[in-house]
Short mmCIF file of C-alpha atoms in Angstrom, two decimals:
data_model
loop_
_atom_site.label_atom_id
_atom_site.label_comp_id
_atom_site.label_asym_id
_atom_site.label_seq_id
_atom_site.Cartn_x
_atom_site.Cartn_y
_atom_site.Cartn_z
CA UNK A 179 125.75 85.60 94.12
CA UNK A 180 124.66 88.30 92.09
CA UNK A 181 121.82 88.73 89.87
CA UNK A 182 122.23 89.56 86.17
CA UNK A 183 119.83 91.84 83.92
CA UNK A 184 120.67 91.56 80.40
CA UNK A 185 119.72 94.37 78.26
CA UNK A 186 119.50 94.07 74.67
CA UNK A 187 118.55 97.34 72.24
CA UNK A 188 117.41 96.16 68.95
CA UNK A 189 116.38 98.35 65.79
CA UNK A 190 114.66 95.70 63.48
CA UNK A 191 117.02 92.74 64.76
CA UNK A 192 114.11 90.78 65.55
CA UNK A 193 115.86 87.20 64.01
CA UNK A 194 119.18 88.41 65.83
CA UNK A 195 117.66 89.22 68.97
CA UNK A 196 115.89 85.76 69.25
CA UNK A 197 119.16 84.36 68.38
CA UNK A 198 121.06 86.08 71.43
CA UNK A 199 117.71 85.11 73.98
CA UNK A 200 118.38 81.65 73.04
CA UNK A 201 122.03 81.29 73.60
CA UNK A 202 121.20 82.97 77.39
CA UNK A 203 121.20 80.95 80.55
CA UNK A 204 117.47 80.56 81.78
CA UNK A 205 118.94 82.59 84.92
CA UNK A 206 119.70 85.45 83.15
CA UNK A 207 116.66 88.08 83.44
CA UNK A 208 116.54 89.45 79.97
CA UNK A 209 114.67 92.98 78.28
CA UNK A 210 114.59 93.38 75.06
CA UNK A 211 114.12 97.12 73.57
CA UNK A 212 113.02 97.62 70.48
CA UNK A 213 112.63 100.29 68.62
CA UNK A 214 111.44 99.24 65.41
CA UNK A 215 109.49 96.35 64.35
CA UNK A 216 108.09 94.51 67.35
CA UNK A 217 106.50 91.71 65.41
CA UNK A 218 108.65 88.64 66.59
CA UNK A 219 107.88 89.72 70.20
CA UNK A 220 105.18 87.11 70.76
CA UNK A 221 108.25 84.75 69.43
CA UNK A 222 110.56 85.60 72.72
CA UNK A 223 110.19 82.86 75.64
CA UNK A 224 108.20 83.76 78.35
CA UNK A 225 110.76 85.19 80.69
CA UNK A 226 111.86 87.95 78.26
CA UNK A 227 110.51 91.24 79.25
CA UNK A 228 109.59 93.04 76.41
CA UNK A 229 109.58 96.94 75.99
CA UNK A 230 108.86 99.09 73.02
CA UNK A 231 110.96 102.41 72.94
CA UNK A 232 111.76 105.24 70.59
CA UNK A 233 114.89 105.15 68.62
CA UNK A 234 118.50 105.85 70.45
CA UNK A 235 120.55 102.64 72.02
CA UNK A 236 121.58 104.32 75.13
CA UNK A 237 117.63 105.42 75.65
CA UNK A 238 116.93 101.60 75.20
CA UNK A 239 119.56 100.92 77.28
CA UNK A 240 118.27 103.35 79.98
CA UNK A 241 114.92 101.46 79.59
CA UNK A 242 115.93 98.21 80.28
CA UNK A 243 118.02 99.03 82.94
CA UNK A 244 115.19 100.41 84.75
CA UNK A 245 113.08 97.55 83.93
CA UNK A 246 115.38 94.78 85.21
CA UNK A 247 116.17 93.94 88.91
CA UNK A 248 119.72 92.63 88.66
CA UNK A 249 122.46 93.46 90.92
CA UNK A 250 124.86 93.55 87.58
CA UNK A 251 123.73 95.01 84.22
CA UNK A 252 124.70 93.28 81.18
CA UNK A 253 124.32 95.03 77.83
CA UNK A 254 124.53 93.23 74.53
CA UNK A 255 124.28 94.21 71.15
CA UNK A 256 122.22 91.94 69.01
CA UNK A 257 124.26 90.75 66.74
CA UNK A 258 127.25 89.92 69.65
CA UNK A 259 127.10 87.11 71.09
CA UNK A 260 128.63 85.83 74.42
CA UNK A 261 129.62 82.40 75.98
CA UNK A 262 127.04 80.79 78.51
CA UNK A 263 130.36 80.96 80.93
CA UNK A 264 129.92 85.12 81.31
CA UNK A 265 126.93 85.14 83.33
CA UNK A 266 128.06 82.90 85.75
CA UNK A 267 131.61 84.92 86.01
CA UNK A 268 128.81 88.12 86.58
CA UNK A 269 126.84 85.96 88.76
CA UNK A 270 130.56 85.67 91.13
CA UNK A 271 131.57 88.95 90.23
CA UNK A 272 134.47 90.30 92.87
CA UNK A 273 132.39 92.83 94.58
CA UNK A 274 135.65 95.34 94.53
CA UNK A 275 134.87 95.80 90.41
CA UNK A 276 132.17 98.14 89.54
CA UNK A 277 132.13 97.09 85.79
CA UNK A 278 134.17 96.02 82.75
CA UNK A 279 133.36 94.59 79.62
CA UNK A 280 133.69 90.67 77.85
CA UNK A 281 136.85 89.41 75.86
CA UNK A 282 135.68 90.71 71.94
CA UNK A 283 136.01 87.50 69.69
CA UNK A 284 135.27 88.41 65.49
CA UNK A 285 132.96 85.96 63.86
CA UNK A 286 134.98 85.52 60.83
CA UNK A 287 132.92 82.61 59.37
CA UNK A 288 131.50 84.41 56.25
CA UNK A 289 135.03 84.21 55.01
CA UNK A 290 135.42 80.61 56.02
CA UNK A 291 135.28 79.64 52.53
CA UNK A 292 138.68 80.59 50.50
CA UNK A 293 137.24 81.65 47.47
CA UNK A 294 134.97 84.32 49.41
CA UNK A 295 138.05 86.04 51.11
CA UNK A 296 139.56 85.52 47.85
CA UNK A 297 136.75 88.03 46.70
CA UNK A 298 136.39 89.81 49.72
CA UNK A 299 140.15 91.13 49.39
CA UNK A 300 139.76 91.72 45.72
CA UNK A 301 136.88 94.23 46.39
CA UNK A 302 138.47 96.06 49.12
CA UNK A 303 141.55 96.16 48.24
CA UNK A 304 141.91 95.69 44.44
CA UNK A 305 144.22 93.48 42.14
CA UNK A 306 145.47 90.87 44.17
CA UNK A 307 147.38 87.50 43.51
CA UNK A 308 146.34 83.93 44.49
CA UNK A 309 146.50 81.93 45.81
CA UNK A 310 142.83 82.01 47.31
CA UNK A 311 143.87 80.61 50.52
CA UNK A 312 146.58 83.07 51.73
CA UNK A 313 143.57 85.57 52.04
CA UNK A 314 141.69 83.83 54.49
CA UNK A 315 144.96 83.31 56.68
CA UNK A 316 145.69 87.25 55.89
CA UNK A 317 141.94 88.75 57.09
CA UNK A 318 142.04 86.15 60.13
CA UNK A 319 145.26 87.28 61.25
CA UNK A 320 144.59 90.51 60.91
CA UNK A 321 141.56 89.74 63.28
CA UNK A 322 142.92 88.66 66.22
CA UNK A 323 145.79 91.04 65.95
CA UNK A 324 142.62 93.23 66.13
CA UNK A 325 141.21 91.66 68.76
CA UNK A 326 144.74 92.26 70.79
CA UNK A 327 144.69 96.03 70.07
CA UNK A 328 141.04 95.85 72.15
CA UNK A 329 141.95 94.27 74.66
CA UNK A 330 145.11 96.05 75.52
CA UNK A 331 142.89 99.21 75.05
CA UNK A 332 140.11 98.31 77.28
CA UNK A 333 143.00 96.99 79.99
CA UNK A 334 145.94 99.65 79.99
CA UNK A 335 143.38 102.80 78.63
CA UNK A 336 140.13 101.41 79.89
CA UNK A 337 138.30 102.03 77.18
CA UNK A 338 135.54 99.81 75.95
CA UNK A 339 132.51 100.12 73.66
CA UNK A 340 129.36 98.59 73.40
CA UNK A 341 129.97 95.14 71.30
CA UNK A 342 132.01 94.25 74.01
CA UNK A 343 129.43 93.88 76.05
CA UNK A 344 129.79 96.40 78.72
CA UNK A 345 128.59 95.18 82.26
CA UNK A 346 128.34 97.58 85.56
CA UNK A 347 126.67 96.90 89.15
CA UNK A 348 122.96 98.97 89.12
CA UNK A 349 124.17 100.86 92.39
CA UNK A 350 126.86 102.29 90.40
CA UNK A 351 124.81 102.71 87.24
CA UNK A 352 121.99 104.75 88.81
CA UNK A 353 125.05 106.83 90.68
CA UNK A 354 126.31 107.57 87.16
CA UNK A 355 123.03 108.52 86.18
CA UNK A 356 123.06 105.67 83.29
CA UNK A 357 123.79 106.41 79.74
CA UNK A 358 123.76 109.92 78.12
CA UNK A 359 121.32 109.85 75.45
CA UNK A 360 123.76 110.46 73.01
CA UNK A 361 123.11 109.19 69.29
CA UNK A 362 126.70 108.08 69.34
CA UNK A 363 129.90 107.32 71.35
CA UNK A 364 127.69 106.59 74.54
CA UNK A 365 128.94 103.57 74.75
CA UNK A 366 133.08 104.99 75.56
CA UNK A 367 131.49 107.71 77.02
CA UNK A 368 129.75 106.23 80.22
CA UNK A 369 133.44 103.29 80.42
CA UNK A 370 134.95 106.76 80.98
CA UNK A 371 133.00 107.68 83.58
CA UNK A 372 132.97 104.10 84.75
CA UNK A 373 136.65 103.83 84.70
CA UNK A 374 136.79 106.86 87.15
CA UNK A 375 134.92 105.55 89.89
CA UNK A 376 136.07 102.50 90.45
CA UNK A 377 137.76 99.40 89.35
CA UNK A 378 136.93 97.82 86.12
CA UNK A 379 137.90 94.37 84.39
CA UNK A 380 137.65 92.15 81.48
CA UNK A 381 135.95 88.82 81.81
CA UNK A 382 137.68 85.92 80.62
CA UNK A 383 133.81 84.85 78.80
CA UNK A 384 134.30 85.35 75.02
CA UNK A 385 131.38 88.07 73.15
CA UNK A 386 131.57 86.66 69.55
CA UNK A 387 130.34 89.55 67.24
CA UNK A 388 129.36 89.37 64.48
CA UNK A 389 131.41 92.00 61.77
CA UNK A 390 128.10 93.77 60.19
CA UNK A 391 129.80 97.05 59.17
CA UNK A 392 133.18 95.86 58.18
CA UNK A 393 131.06 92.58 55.82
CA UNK A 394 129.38 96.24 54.24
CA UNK A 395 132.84 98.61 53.80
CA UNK A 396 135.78 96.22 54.34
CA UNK A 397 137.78 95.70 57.27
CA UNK A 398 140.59 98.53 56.50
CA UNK A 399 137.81 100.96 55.19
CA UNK A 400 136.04 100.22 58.46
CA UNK A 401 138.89 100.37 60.62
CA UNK A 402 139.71 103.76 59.00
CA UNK A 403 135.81 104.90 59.83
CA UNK A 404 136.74 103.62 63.69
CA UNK A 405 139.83 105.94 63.86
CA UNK A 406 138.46 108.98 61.62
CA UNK A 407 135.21 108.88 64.11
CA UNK A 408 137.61 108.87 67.68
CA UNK A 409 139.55 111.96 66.11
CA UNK A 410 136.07 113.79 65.41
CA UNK A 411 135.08 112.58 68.89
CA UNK A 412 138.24 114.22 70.68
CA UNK A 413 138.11 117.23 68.75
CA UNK A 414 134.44 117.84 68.60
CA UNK A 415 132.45 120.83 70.50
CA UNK A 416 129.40 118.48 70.98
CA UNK A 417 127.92 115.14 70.09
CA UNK A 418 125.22 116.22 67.39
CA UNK A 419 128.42 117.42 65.47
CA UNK A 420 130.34 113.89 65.75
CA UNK A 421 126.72 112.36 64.55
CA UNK A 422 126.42 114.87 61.51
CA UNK A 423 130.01 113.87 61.08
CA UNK A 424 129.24 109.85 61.15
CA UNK A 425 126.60 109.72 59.02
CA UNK A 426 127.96 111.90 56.20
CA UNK A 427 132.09 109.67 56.84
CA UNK A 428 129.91 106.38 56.46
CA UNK A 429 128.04 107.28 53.28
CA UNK A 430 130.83 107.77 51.59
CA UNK A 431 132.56 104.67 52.57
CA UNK A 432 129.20 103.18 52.04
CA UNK A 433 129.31 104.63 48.49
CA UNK A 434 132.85 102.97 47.38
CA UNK A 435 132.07 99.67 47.95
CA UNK A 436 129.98 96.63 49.06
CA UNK A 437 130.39 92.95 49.82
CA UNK A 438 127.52 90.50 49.41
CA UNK A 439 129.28 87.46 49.88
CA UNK A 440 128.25 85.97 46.85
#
């Protein structure tokens, strides 16, 4: 049986992050980074090692990695959140896989209500007819067709990213050398890496994450940001270029339009 380290990088997700704790098995050791406001700290059971870092996920990452003692290394983003099932498939992990990743499930319950995808789809997309209804069928479709797309990429490419929740055994994530400190894409960058040494899987355990950016843009303006950003990556010279190139791409999506759910 292995043991499991969960990592967790927060940037002010303090109400997220005690979320995520909470729906962990008590056998899971669990760090939590942070790298902003540390104030709900003293609000984390017990168990939870806390560390305070500077900003950058994959230095958090790095961090709690070294921290923990697990045989397997879990990393979660705070707002994804996975089934109590996943650390007992990490717990039995086949000790021929050297890492993988969780099967991605989209929260889609902000549009639960047909009136708000109603809206939702209005802003992103413009005139649109009724009735209300067909909208919520449309964007959760459109979701788990989504959620297909992932998982044939992470199984036939192997390729995952971080709100998958990437897992890899310590032994191999020392060998790698852990994450690059890379302000983006270090997430695909060390599955790469990953992919090439060994054999990698997806877990049957469901991560249910919760859509953050695409609630902000809109799904087709965020899955537009996904595909522009993997181009720039691909193309790029270095990283601080594909960051310049993020941050100026998202505030102009950021500039068209925004959902509040109201």
């Amino acid at each position: 049986m292995n043991d499991v380290t969960v990592g967790i990088p927060s940037f002010n997700d303090g109400d997220l992050a005690l979320e995520l704790v909470a729906s962990l098995p008590p056998e899971a050791e669990c760090v939590v980074v942070e790298s902003g406001d540390s104030g709900y700290f003293d609000r984390l059971p017990e168990r939870v090692v806390r560390l305070r870092s500077e900003a950058g996920r994959a230095r958090q990452m790095n961090a709690g990695a070294a921290t923990g003692g697990g045989d397997v290394l879990l990393f979660l983003h705070a707002d994804a959140v996975p089934e109590a099932e996943a650390i007992e498939q990490l717990r039995r992990l086949d000790p021929t896989i050297v890492g993988g990743c969780l099967s991605l499930r989209n929260s889609l319950d902000f549009i639960d209500d047909p009136e708000i995808s109603f809206e939702y789809a209005r802003r992103h997309i413009g005139f649109i007819p009724r009735p209300a209804f067909f909208w919520r069928w449309v964007w959760k479709a459109g979701a788990r067709l989504l959620e297909l797309r992932i998982l044939w990429r992470t199984r036939v490419q192997r390729l995952a990213y971080g709100d998958q929740g990437i897992f890899v055994r310590r032994e191999v994530f020392e060998s790698l050398g852990g994450y690059k400190e890379w302000p983006v894409f270090e997430d695909r960058e060390l599955f790469e890496r990953l992919a090439r040494v060994g054999r990698t899987t997806v877990l049957p355990a469901k991560i249910v994450v919760t859509p953050r950016k695409s609630r902000e843009i809109g799904i087709i303006n965020y899955a537009r940001f996904c595909m522009q950003m993997t181009r720039k990556y691909r193309s790029a010279d270095d990283i601080e270029e594909v960051e310049c190139y993020r941050q100026e791409l998202w505030g102009r999506y950021s500039a068209r339009t925004h959902f509040d759910g109201d």
